[in-house]
mmCIF file of C-alpha atoms in Angstrom:
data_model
loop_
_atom_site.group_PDB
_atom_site.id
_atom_site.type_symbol
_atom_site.label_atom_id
_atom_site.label_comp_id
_atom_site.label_asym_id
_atom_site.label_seq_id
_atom_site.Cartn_x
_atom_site.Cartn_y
_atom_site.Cartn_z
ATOM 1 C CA UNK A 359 0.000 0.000 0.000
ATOM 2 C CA UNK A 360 1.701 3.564 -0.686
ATOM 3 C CA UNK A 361 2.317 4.964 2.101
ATOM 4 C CA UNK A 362 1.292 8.589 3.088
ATOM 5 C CA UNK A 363 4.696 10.735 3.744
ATOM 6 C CA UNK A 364 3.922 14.301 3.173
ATOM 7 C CA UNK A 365 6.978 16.570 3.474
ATOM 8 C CA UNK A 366 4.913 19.726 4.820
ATOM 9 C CA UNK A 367 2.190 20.577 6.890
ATOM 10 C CA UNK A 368 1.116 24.126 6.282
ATOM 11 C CA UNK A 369 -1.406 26.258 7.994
ATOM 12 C CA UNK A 370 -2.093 29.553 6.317
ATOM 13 C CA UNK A 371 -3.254 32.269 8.035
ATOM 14 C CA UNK A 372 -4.814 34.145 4.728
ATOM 15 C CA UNK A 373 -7.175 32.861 2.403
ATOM 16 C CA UNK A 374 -5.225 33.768 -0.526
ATOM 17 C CA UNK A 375 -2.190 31.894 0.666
ATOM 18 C CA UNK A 376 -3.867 28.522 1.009
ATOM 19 C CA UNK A 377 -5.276 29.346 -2.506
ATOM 20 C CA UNK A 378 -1.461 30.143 -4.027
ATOM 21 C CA UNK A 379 -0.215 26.937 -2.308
ATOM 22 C CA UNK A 380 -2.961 24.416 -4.247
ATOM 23 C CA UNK A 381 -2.603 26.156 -7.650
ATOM 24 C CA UNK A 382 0.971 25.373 -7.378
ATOM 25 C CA UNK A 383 0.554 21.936 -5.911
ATOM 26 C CA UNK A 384 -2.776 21.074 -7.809
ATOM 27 C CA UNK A 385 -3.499 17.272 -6.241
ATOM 28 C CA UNK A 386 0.276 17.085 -4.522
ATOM 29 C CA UNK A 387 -1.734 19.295 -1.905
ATOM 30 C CA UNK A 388 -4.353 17.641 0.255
ATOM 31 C CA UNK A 389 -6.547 20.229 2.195
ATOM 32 C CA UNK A 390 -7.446 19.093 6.156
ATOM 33 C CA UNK A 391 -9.998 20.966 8.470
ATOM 34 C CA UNK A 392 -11.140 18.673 11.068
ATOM 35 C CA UNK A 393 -8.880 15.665 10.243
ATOM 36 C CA UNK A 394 -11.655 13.071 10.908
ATOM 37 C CA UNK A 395 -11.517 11.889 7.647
ATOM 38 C CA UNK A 396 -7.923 12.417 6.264
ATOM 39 C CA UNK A 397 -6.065 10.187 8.315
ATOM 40 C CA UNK A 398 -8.660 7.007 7.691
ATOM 41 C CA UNK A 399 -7.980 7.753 4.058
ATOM 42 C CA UNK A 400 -4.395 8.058 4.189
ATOM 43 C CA UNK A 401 -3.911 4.798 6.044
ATOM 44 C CA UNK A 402 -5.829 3.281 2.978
ATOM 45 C CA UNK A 403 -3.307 4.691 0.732
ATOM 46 C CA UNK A 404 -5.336 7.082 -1.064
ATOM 47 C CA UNK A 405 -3.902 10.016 -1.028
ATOM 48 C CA UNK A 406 -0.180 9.095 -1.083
ATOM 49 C CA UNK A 407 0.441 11.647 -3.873
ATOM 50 C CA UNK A 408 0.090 14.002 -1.189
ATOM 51 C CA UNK A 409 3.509 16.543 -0.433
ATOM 52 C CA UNK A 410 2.071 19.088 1.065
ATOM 53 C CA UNK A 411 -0.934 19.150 3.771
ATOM 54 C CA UNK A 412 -3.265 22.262 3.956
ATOM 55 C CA UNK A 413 -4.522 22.827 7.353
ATOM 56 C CA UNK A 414 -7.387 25.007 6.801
ATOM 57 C CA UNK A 415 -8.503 25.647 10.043
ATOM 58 C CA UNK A 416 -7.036 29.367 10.606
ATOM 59 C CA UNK A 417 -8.757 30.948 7.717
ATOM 60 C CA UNK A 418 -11.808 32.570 9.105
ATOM 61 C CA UNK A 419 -14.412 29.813 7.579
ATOM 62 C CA UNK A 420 -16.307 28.823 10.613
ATOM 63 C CA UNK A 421 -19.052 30.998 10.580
ATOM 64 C CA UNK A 422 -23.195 30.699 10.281
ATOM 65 C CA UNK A 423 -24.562 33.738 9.235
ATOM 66 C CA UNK A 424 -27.867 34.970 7.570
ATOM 67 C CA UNK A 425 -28.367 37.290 4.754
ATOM 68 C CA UNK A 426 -31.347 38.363 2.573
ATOM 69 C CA UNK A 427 -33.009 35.034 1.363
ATOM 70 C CA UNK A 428 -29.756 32.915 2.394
ATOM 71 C CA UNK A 429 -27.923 30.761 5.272
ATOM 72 C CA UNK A 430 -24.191 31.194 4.628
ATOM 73 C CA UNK A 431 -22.456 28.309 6.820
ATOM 74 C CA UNK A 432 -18.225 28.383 6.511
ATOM 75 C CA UNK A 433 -16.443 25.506 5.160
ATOM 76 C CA UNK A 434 -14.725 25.120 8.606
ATOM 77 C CA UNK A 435 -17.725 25.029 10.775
ATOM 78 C CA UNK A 436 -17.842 22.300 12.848
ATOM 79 C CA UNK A 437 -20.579 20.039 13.942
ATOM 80 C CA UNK A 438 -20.798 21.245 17.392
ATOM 81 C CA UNK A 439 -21.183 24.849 15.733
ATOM 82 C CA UNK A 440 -24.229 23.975 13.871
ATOM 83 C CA UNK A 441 -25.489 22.379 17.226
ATOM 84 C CA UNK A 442 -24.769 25.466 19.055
ATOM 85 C CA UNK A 443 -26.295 27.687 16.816
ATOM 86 C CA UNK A 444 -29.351 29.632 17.705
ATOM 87 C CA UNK A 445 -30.108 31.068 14.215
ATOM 88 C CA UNK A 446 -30.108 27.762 12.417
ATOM 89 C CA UNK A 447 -32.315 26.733 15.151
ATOM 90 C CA UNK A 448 -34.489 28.944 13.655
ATOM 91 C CA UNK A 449 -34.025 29.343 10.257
ATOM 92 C CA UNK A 450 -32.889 25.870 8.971
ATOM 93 C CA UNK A 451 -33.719 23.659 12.147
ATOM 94 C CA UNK A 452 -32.915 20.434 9.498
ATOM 95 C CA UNK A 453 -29.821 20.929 9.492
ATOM 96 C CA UNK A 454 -29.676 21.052 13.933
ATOM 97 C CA UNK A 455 -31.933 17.892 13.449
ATOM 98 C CA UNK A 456 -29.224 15.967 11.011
ATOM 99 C CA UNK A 457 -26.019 16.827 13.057
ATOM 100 C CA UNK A 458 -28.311 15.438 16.231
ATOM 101 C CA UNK A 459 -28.138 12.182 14.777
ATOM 102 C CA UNK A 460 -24.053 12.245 14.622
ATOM 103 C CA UNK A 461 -23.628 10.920 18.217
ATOM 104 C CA UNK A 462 -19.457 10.801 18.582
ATOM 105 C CA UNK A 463 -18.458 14.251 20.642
ATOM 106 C CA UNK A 464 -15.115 13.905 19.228
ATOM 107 C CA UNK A 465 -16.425 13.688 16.336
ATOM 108 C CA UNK A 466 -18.828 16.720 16.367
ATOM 109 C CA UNK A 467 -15.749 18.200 17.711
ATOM 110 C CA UNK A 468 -13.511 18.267 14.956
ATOM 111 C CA UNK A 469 -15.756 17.247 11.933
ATOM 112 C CA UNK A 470 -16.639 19.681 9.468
ATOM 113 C CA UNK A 471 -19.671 20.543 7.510
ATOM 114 C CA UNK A 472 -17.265 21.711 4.041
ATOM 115 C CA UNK A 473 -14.896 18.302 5.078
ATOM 116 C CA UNK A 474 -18.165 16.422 4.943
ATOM 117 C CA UNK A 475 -19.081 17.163 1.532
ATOM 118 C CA UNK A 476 -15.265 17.269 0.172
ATOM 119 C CA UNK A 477 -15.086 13.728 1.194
ATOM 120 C CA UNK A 478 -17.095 12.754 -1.398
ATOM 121 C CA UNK A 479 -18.649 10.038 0.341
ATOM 122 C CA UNK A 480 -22.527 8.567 -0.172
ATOM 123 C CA UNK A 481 -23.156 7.822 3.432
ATOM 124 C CA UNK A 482 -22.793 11.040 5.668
ATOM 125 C CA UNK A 483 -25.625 12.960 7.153
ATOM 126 C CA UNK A 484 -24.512 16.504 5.310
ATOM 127 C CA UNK A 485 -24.771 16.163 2.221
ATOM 128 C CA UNK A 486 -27.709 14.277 2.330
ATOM 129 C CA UNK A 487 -29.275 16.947 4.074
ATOM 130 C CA UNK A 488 -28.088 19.860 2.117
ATOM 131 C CA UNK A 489 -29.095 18.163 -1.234
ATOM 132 C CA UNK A 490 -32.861 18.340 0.518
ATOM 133 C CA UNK A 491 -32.373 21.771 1.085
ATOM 134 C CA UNK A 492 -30.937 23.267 -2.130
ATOM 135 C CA UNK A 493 -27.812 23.879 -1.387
ATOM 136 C CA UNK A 494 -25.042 25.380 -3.614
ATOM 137 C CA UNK A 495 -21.709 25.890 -2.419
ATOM 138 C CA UNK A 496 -18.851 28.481 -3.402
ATOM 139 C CA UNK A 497 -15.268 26.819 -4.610
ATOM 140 C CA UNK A 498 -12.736 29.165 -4.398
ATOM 141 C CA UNK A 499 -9.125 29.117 -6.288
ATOM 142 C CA UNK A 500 -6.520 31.830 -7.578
ATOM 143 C CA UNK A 501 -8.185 31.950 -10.758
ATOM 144 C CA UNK A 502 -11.573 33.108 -9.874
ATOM 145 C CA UNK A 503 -14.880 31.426 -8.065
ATOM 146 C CA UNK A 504 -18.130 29.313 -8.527
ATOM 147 C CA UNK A 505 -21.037 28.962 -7.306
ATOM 148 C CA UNK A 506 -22.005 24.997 -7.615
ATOM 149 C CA UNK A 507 -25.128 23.129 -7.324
ATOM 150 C CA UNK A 508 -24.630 20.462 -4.544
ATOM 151 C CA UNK A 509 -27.654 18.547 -7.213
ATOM 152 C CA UNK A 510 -24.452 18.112 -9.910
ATOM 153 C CA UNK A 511 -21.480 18.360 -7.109
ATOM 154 C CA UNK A 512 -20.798 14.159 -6.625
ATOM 155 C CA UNK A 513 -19.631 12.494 -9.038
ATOM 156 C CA UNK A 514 -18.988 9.358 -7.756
ATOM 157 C CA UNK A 515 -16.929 7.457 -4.607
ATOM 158 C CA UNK A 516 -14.570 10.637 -3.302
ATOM 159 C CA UNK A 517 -14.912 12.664 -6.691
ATOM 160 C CA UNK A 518 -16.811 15.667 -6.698
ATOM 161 C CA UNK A 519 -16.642 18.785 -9.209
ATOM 162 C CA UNK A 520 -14.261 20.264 -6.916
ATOM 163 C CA UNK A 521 -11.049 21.013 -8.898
ATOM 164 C CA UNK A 522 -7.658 20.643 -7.094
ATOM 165 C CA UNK A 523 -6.954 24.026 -6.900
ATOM 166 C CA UNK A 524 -9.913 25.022 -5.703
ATOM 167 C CA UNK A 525 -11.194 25.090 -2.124
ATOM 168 C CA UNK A 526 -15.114 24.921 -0.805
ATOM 169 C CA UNK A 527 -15.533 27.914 1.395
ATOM 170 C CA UNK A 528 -18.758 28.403 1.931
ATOM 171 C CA UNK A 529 -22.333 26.319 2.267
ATOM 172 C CA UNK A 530 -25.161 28.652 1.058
ATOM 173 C CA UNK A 531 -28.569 27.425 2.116
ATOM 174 C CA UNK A 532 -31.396 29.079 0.804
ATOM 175 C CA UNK A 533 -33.980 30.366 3.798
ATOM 176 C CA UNK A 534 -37.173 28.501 3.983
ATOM 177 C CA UNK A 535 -40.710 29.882 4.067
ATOM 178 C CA UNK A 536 -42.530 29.229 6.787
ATOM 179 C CA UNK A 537 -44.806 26.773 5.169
ATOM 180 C CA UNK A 538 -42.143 24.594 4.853
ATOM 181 C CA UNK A 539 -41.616 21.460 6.554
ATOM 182 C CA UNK A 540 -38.514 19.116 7.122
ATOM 183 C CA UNK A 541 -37.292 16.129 8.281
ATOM 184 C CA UNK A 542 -34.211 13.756 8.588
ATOM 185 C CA UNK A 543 -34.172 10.148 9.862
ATOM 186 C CA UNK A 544 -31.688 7.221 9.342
ATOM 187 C CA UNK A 545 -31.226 3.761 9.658
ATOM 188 C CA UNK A 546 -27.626 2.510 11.166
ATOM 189 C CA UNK A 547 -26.240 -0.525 13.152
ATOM 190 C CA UNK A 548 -25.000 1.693 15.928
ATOM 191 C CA UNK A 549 -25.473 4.418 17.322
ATOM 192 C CA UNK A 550 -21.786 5.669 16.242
ATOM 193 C CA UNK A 551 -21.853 3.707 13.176
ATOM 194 C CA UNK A 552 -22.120 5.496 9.406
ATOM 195 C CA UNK A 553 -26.118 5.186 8.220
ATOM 196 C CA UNK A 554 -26.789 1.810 6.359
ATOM 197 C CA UNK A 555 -29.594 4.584 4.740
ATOM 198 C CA UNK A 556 -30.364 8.084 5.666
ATOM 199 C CA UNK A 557 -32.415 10.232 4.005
ATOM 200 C CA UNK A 558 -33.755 14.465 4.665
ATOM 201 C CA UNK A 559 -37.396 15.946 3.156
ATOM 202 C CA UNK A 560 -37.967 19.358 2.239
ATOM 203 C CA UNK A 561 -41.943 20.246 1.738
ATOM 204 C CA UNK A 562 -43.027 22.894 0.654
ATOM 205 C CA UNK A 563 -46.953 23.539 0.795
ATOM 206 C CA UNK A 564 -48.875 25.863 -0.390
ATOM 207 C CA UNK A 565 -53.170 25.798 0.023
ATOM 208 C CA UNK A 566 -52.668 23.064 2.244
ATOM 209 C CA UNK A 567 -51.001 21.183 -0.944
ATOM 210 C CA UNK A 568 -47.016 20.254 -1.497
ATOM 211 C CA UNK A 569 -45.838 22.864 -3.609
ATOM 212 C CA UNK A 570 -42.273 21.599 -3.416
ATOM 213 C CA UNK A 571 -40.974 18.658 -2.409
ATOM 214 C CA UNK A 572 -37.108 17.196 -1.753
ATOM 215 C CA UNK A 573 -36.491 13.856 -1.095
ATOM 216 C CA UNK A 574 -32.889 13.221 -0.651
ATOM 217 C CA UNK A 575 -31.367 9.912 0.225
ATOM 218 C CA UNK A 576 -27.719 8.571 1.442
ATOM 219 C CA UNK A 577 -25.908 5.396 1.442
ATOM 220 C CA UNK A 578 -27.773 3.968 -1.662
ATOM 221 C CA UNK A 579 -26.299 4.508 -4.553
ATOM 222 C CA UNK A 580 -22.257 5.869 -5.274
ATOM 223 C CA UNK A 581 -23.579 9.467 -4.631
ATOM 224 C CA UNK A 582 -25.992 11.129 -2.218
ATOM 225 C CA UNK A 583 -28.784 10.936 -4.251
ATOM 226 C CA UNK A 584 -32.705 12.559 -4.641
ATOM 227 C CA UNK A 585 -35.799 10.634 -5.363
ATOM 228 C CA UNK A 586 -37.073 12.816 -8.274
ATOM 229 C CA UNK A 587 -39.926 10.762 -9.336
ATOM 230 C CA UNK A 588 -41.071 10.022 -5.863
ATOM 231 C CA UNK A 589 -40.690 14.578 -4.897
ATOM 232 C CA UNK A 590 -43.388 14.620 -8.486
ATOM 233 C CA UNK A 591 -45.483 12.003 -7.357
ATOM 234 C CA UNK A 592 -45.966 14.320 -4.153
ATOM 235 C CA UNK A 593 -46.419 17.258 -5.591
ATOM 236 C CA UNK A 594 -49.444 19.251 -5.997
ATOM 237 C CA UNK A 595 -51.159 16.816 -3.558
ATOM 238 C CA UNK A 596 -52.357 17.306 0.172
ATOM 239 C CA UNK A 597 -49.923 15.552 2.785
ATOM 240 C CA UNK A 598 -51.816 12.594 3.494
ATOM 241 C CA UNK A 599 -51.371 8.604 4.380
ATOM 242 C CA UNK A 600 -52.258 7.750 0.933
ATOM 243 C CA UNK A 601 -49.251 10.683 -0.986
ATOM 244 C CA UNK A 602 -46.896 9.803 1.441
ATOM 245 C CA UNK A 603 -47.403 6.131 1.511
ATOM 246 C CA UNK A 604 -47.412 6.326 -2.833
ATOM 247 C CA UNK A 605 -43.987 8.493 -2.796
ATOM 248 C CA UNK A 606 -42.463 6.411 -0.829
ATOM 249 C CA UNK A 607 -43.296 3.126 -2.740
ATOM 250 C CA UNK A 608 -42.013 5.223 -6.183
ATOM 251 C CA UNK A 609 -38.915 5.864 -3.844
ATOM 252 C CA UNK A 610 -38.189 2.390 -3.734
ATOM 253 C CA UNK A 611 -39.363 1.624 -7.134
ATOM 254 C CA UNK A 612 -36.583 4.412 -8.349
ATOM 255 C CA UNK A 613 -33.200 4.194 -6.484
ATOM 256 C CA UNK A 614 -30.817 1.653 -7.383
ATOM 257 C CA UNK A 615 -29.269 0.783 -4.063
ATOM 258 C CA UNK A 616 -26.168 -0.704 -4.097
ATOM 259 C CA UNK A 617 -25.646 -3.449 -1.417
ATOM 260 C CA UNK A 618 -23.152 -4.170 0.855
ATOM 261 C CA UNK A 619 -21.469 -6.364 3.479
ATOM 262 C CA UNK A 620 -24.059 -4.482 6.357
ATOM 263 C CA UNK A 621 -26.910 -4.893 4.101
ATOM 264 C CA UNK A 622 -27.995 -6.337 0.427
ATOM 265 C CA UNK A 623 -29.740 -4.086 -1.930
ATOM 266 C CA UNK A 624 -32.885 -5.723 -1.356
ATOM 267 C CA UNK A 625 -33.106 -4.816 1.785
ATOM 268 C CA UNK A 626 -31.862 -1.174 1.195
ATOM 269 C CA UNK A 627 -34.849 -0.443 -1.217
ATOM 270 C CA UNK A 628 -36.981 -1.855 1.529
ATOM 271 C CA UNK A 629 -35.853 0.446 4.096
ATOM 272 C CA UNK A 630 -35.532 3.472 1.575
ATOM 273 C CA UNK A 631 -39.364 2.868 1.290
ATOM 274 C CA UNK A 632 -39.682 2.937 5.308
ATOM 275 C CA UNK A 633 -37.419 5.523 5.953
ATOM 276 C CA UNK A 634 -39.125 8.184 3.360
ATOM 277 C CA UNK A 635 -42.742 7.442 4.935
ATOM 278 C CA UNK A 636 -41.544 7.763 7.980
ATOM 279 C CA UNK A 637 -39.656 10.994 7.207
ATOM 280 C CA UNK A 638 -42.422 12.575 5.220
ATOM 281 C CA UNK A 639 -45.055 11.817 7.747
ATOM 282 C CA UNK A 640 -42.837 13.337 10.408
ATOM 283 C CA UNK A 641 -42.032 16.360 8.311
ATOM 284 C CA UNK A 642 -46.298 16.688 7.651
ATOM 285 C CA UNK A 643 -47.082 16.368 11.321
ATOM 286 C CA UNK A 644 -45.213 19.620 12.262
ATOM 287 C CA UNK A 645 -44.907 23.250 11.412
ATOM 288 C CA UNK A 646 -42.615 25.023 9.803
ATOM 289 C CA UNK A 647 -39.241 23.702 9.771
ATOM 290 C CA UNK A 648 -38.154 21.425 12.863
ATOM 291 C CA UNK B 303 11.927 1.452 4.098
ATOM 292 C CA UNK B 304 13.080 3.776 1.800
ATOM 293 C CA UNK B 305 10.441 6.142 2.523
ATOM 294 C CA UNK B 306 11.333 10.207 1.839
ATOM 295 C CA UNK B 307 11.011 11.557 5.255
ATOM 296 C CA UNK B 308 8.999 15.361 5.217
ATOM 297 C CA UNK B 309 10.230 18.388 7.180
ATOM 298 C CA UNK B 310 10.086 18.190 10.726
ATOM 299 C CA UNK B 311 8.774 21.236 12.642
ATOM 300 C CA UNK B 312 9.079 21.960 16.507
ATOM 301 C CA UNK B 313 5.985 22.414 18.674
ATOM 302 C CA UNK B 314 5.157 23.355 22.055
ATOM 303 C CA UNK B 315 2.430 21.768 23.751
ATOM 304 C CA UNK B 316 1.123 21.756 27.353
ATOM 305 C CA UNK B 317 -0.114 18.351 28.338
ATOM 306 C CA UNK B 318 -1.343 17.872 31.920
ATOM 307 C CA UNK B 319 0.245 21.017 33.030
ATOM 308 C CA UNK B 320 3.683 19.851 31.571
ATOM 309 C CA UNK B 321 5.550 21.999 28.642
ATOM 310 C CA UNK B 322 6.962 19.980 26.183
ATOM 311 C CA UNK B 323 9.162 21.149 22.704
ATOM 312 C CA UNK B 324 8.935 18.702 20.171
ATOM 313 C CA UNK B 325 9.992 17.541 16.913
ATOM 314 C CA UNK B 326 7.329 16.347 14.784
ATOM 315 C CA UNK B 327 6.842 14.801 11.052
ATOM 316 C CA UNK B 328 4.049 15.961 8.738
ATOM 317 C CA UNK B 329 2.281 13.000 9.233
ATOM 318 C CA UNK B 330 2.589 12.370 12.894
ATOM 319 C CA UNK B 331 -0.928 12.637 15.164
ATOM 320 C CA UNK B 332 -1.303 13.642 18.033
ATOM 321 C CA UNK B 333 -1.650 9.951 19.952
ATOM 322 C CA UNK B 334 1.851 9.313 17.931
ATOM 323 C CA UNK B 335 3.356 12.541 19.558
ATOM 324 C CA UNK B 336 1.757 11.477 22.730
ATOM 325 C CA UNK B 337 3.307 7.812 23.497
ATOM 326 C CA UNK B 338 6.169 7.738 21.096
ATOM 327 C CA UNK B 339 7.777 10.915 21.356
ATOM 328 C CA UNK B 340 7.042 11.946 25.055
ATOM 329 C CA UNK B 341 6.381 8.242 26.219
ATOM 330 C CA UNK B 342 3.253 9.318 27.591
ATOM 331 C CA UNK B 343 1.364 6.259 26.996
ATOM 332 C CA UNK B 344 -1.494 6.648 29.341
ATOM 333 C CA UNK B 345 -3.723 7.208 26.077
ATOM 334 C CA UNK B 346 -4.399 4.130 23.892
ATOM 335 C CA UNK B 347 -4.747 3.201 20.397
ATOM 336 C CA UNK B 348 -7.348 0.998 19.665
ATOM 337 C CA UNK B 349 -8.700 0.865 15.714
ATOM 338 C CA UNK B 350 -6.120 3.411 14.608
ATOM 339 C CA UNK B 351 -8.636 5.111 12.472
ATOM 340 C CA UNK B 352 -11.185 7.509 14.704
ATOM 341 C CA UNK B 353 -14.025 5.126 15.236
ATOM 342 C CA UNK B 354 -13.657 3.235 18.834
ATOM 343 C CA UNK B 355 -13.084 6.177 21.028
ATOM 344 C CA UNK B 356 -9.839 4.839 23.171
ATOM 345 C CA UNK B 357 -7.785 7.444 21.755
ATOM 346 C CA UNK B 358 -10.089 9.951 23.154
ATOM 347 C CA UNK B 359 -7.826 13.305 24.450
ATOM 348 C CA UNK B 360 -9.532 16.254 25.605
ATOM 349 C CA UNK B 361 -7.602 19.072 23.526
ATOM 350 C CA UNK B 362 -7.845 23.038 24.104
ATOM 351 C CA UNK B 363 -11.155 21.872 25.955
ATOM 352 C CA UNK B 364 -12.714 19.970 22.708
ATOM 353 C CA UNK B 365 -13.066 16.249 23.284
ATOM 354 C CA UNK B 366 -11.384 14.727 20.193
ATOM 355 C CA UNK B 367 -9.830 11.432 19.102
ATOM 356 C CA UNK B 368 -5.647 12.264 18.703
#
């Protein structure tokens, strides 16, 4: 296995330094914030390329801050952050509700909501729960920024759009009305184990009927994915046992779940099916939000 | 084994009301800098990879896995 031997560990103190340091080192760089992640997938021998490590914890990214029509959450904010925080306790209470369900304190600790999409992995709580809520987030590099959909962001096991010169920054969430409801649940072996499934609903209503609806799931397929068919099928109808019940059969009918040594497919697009009505009849029993 | 060693830097660090200076590698975590370098092996290494909990250090008042 190669083994991971980077000559440097750099932490830059200006955001514009850490940027200079990737577009010389492109993929020779490997950016850490919380380091709950990086060292697992060093010891596998996966990022061996890596010279130079970018400790981006002294940049100023761990913020959660509101602005006309947006949540702007830094890169670096941690899990205990979002936990502590009284405004998205108020104005995004899904994402509160998500990080509840990440039990390890060192973990909450250290972990960070930009490391947790970066990853790149199908089975964490974030980015499940930010595809639910329309997220975009804002990659950064020498050259310029973007502003990416977190919808075309993973491309597959640890690949995302992210380019290796660029750094994520920033999470922007945009606010909810207050007719909108939300939920997250999951389904995992133990209580600090990854999800076998997880999966966060965003509903929008409007006249008593779903205007809008998310259905995102994790730990199905190779990315976080969304049940499109199933988010139609509830659309335009009143939240009741019979829509739920129906999007939540068309989620099963739809995903592709991928199976693994904790549980076959079979059983994933089982509890897919369970997990959605049982998020969407969670979300439709309360107001606004929570 | 053959490896190209990175740059060591020296740290300071205050463990249990003890100042230490240090040498460390790139690589090196904190459980490493811990038992190996300061031989203080009170904290253990169980799975090595941030999922049991015994490497559990409370650091700058954050409970974290070193």
């Amino acid at each position: 296995m190669p083994v991971f031997r980077p000559q440097e560990y750099i932490t830059p103190t200006a955001l514009s330094e850490a940027l200079s340091i990737l577009q010389e080192n492109g993929d020779r760089a490997k950016i850490v914030a919380g380091g709950t992640q990086v060292y697992e997938t060093a010891m596998r021998g996966m990022i061996a390329q890596a010279e130079k490590i970018v400790d981006i914890e002294k940049l100023g990214l761990s913020y959660i801050k509101e602005d006309n029509g947006h949540v702007r959450i830094g890169a670096a904010t941690t899990f205990t952050e979002i936990l502590d925080s009284t405004l998205l306790e108020k104005v995004c209470p899904l994402m509160v509700d998500a990080v509840n369900h990440i039990r390890p304190l060192q973990v909450r600790n250290a972990a960070t909501v930009g490391g947790s999409i970066c990853s790149g992995l199908p089975v964490f709580d974030i980015p499940t729960t930010l595809l639910a809520l329309d997220a975009r987030v804002k990659a950064v590099s020498s050259k310029g920024e973007r502003s990416l959909d977190l919808g075309g962001f993973f491309l597959d096991y640890f690949l995302t759009e992210l380019k290796p010169t660029e750094l994520l920054t920033e999470i922007e969430i945009p606010k909810l009305s207050a007719d909108t409801k939300t939920a997250f649940m999951k389904l995992e072996r133990t209580y600090v184990d990854l999800p076998t499934v997880n999966t966060a609903v965003k509903l929008t209503l409007e006249g008593g009927k779903c205007k809008v609806a998310r259905i995102a799931l994790g730990g199905v397929a190779r990315v976080p994915i969304r049940a499109k068919k199933a988010e139609k099928r509830l659309e335009g109808k009143g939240l009741t046992d019979g829509s739920i019940g129906d999007a939540a059969e068309e989620t099963a009918k739809e995903v592709k779940p991928i199976g693994s040594i904790h549980a076959s497919a079979e059983y994933k697009r089982e509890m897919c099916m369970v997990l959605v009505k049982r998020a969407l009849t969670k979300a439709a029993g309360k107001v606004s939000g929570g | 084994m053959g490896v190209e060693k990175g740059m060591k830097r020296m740290i300071k660090l205050n463990v249990n009301g003890e100042d230490y200076e240090v040498a460390i590698e790139p690589h090196d975590t904190l459980i490493k800098v811990l038992r190996d370098y300061l031989g203080l092996t009170g904290t253990k290494k169980g799975c090595d990879y941030g999922g049991c909990g015994a490497c559990t250090v409370v650091m700058d008042e954050r409970t974290v896995y070193s």
